[in-house]
PDB file of C-alpha atoms in Angstrom:
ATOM      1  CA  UNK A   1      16.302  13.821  37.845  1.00 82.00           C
ATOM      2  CA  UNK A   2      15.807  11.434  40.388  1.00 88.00           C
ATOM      3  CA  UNK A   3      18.723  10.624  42.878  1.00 89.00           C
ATOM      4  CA  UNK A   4      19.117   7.333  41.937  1.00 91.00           C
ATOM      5  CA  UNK A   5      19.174   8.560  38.092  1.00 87.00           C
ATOM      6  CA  UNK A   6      22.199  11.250  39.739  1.00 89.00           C
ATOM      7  CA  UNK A   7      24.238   8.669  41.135  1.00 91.00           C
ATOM      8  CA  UNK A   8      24.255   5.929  38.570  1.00 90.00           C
ATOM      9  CA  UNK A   9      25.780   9.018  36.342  1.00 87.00           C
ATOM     10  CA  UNK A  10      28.164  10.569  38.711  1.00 92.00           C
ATOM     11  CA  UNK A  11      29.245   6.848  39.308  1.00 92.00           C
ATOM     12  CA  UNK A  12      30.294   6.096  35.074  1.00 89.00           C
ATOM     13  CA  UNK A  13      32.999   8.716  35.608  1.00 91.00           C
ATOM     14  CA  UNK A  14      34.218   8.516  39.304  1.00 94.00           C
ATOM     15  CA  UNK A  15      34.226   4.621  39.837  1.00 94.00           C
ATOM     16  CA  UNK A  16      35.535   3.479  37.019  1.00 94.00           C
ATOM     17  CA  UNK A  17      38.220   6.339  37.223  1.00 94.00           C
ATOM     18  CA  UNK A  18      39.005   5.047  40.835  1.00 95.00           C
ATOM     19  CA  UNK A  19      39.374   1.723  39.666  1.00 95.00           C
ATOM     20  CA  UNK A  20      42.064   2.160  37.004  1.00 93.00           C
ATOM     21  CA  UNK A  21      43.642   4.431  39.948  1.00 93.00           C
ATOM     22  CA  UNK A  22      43.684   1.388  42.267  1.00 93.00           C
ATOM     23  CA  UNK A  23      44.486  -1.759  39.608  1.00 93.00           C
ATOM     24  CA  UNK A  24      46.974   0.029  37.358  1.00 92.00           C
ATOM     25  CA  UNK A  25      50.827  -0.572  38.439  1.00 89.00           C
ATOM     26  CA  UNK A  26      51.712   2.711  40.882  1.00 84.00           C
ATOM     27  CA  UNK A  27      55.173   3.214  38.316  1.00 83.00           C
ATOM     28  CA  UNK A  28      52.941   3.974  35.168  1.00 83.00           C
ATOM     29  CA  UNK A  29      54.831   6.553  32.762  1.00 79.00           C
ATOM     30  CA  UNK A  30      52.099   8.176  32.513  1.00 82.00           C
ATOM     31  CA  UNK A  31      47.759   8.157  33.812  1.00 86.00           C
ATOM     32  CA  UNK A  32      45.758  10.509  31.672  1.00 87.00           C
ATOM     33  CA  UNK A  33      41.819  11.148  32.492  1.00 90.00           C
ATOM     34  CA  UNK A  34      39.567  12.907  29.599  1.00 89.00           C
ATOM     35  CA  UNK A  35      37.875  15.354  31.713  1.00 91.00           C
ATOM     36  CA  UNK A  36      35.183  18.200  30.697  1.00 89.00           C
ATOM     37  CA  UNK A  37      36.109  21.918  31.211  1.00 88.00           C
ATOM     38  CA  UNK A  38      32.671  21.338  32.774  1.00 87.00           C
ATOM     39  CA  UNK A  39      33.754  20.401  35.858  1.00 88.00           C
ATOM     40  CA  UNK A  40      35.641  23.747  36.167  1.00 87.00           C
ATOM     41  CA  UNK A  41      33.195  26.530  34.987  1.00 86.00           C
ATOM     42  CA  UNK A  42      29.975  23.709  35.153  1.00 84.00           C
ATOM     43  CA  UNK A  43      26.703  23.742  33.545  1.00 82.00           C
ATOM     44  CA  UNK A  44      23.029  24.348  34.744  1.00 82.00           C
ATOM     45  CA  UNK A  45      21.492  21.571  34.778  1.00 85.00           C
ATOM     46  CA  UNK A  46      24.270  18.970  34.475  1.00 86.00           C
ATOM     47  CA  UNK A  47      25.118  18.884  38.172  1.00 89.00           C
ATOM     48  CA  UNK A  48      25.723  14.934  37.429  1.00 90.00           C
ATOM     49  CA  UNK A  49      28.263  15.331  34.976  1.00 89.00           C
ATOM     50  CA  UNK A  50      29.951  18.518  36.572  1.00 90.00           C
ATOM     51  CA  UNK A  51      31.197  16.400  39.593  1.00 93.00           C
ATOM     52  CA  UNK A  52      32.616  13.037  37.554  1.00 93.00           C
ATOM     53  CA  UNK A  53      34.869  15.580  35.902  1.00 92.00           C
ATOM     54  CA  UNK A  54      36.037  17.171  38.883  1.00 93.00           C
ATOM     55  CA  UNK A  55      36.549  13.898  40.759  1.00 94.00           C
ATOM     56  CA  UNK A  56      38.721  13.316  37.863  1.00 94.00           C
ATOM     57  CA  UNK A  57      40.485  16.613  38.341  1.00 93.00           C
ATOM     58  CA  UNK A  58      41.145  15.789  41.685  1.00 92.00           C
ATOM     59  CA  UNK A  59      42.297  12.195  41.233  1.00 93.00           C
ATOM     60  CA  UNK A  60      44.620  13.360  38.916  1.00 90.00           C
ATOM     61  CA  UNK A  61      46.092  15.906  41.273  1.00 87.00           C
ATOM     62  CA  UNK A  62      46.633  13.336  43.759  1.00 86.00           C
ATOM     63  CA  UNK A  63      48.198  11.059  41.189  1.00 84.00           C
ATOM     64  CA  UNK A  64      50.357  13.631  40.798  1.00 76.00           C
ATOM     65  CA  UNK A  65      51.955  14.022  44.162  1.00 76.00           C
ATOM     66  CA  UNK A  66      53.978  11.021  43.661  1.00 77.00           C
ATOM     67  CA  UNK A  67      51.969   9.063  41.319  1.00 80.00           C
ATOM     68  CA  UNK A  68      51.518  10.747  37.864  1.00 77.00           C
ATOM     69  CA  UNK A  69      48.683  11.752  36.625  1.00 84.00           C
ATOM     70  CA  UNK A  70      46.973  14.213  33.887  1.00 86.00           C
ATOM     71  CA  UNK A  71      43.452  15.437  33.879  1.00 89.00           C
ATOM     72  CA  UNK A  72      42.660  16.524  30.171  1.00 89.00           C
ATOM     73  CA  UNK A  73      39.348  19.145  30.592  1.00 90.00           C
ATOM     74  CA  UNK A  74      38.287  19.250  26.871  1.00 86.00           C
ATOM     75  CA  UNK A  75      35.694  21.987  26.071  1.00 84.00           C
ATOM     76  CA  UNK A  76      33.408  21.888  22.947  1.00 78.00           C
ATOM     77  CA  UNK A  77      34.609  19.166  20.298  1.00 79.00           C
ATOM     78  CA  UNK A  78      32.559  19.786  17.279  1.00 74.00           C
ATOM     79  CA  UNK A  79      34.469  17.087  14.822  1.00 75.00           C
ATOM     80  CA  UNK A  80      33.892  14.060  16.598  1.00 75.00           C
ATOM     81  CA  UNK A  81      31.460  12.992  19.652  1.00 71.00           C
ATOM     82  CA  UNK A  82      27.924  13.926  20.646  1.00 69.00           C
ATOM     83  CA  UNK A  83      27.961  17.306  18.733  1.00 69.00           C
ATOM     84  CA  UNK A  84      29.179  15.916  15.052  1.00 71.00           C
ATOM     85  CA  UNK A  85      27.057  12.523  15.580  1.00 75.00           C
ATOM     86  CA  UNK A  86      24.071  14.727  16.024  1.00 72.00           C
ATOM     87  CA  UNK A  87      23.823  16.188  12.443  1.00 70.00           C
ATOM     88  CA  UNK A  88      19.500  16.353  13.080  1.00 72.00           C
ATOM     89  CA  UNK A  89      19.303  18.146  16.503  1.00 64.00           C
ATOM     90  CA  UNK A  90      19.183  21.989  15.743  1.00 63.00           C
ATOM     91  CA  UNK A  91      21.168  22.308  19.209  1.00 58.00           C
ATOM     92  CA  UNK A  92      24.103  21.035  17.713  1.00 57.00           C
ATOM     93  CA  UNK A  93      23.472  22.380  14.554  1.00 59.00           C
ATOM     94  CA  UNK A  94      23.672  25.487  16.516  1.00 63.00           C
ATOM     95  CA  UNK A  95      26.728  24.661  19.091  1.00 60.00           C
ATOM     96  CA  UNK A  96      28.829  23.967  15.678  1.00 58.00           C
ATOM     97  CA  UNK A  97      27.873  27.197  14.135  1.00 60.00           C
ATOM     98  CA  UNK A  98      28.615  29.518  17.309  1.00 59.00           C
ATOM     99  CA  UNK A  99      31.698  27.885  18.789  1.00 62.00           C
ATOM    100  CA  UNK A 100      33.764  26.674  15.538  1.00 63.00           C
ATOM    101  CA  UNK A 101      36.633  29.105  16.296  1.00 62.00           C
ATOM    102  CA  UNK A 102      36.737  27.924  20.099  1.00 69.00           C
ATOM    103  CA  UNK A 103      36.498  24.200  19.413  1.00 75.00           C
ATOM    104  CA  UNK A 104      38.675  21.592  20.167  1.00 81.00           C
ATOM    105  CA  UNK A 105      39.751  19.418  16.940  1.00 80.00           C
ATOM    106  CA  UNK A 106      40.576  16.152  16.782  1.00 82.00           C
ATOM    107  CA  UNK A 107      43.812  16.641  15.735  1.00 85.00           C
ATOM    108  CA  UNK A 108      44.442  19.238  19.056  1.00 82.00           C
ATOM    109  CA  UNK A 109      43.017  16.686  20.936  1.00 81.00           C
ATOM    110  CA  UNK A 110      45.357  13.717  20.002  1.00 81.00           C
ATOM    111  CA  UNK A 111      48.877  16.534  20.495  1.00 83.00           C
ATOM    112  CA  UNK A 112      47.627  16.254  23.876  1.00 79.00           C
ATOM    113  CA  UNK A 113      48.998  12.779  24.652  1.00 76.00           C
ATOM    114  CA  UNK A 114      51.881  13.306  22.870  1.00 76.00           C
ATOM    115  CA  UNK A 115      53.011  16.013  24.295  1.00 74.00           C
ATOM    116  CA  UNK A 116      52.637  15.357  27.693  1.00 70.00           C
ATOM    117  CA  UNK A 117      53.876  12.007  27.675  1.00 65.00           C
ATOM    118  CA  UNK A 118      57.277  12.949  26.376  1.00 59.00           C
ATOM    119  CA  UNK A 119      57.782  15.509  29.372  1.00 57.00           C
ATOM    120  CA  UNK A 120      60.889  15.041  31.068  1.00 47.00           C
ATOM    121  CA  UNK A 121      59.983  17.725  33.481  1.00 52.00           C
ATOM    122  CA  UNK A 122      57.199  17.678  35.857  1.00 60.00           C
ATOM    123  CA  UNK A 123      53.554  18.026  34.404  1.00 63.00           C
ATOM    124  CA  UNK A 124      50.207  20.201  35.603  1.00 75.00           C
ATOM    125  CA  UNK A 125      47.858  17.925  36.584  1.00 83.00           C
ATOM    126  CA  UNK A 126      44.957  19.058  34.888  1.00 84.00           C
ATOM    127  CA  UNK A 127      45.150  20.708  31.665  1.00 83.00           C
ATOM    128  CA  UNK A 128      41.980  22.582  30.156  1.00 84.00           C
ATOM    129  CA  UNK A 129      41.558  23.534  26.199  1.00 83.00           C
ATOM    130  CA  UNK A 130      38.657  25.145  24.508  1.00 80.00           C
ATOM    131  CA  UNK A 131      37.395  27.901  26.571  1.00 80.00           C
ATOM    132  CA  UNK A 132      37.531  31.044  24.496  1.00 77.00           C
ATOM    133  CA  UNK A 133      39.107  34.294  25.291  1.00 78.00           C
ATOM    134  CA  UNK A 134      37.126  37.615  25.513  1.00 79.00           C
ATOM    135  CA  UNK A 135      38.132  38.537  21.903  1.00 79.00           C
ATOM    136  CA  UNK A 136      37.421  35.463  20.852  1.00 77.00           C
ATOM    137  CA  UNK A 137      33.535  35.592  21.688  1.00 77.00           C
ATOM    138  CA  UNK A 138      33.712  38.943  20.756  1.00 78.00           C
ATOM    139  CA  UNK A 139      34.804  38.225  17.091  1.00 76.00           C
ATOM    140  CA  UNK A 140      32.498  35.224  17.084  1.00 74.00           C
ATOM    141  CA  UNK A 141      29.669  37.656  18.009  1.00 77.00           C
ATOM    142  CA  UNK A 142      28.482  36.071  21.516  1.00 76.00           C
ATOM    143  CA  UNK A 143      28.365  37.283  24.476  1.00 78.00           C
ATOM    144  CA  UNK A 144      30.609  36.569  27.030  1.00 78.00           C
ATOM    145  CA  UNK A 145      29.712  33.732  29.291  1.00 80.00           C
ATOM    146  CA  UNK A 146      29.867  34.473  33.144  1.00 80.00           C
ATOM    147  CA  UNK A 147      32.636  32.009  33.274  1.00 81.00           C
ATOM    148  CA  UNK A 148      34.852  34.622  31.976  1.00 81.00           C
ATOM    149  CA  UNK A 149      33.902  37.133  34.893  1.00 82.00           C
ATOM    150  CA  UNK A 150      35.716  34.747  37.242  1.00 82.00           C
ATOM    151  CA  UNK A 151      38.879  35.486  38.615  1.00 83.00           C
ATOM    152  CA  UNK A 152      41.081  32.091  38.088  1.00 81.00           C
ATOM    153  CA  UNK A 153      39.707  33.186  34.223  1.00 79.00           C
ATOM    154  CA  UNK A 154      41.696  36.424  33.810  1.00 78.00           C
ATOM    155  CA  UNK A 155      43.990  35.192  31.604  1.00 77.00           C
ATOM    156  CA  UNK A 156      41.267  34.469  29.248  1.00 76.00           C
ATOM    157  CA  UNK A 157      40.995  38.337  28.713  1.00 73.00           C
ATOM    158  CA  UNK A 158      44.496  39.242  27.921  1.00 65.00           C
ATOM    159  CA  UNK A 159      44.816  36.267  25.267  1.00 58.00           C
ATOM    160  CA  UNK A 160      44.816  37.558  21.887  1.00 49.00           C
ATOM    161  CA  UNK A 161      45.899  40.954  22.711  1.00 40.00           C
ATOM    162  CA  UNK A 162      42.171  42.414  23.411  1.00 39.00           C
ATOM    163  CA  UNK A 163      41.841  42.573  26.817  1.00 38.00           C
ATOM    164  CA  UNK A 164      38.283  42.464  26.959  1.00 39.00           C
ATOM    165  CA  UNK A 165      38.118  45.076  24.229  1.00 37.00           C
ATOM    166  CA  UNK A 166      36.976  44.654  20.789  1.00 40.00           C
ATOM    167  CA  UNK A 167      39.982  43.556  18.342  1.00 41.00           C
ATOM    168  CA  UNK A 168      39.661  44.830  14.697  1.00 42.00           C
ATOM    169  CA  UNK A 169      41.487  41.715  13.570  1.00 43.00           C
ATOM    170  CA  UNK A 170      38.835  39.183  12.872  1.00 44.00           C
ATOM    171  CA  UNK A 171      41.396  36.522  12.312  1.00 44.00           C
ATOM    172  CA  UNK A 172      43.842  37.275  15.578  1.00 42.00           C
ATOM    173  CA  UNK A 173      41.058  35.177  17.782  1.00 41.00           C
ATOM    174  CA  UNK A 174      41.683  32.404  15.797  1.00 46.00           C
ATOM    175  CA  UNK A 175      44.718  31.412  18.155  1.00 48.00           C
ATOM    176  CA  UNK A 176      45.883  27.737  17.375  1.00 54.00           C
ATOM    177  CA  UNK A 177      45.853  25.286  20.838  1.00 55.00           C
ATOM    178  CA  UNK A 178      47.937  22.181  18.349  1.00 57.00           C
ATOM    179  CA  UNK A 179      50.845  25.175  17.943  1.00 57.00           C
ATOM    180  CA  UNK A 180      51.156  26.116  21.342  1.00 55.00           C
ATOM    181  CA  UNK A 181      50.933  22.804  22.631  1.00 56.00           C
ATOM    182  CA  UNK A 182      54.262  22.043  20.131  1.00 60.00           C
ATOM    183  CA  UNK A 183      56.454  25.128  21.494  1.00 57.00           C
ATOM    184  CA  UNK A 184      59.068  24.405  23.503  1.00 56.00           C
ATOM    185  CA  UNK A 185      57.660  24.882  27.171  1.00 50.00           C
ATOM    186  CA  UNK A 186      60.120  27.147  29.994  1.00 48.00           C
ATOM    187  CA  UNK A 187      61.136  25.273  32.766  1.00 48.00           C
ATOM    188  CA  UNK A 188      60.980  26.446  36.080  1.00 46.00           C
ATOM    189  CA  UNK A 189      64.690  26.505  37.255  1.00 47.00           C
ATOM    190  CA  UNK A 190      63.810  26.423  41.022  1.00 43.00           C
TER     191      UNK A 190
END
């Protein structure tokens, strides 16, 4: 990839983020990014696209400090976007097969929104869905990706109950993000 090829890419996500930033009204109810969990755990190759989405992580943690502002890190979406359009390309074919219990749906995706932007209390800046647990990819039959080795990840490996050992539940990995996303949420009472 050339660096002119890098920049024009890096530039779709970051300028256009930093203009709503600077045009929108500072007393917004609300300033939500779509993010990838990419720029968290990134992705060989994709150096481009790893740093838009953690410009927009940051932006939204500065919106936050007095602002508002949500960064929404989505991991694999198999119902709608690139992956479902692509019903030819064996890749896909082959994303859709191995992550279907770790996806995010649609229907996950749009409780998002709604449930943030009826928060009274303060919100996290950047919320991340779709990265499976250990049990998860151990039900699914994959191997762990080295993402899960790191330590802001170790909550990944309690999730489920396996922690990092092989459940023999096949169905307890199939944890529902829409449900926990509805539960009433504890607030801090600092």
């Amino acid at each position: 990839m050339t660096s002119t090829a890098f920049e024009v890419s890096v530039r779709a996500k970051t300028r256009r983020s930093w203009n709503l930033h600077e045009v929108l009204p500072t007393d917004l109810d609300f300033f939500n990014l779509l993010a990838s969990t990419r720029g968290i755990i990134g992705k060989p190759g994709q150096g481009n696209y790893n740093i838009g989405n953690t410009f927009q992580d940051a932006l939204a943690y500065s919106r936050s400090r007095g602002l508002g502002g949500t960064s929404f890190d989505l991991g694999h979406t198999l119902d709608v976007g690139v992956i479902a359009e692509r019903t030819d390309n064996l890749f896909a074919g082959s994303l859709r097969a191995a992550f279907e219990n770790q996806a995010v749906s649609q229907d996950e995706f749009h409780a998002l929104p709604d449930h943030f932007n009826t928060q009274t209390s303060s919100v996290c800046p950047q919320t991340v869905m779709g990265l499976g647990t250990c049990e998860q990819f151990l039900v699914d039959n994959l191997p762990e990706p080295a993402f899960l080795s790191y330590p802001q990840f170790t909550h990944l490996w309690r999730l489920g109950g396996s922690g990092g050992h092989k459940s023999n539940n096949p169905n307890s990995a199939k944890l529902s993000i829409k449900k926990a996303l509805m539960r009433p949420r504890k607030t801090d009472s600092r």
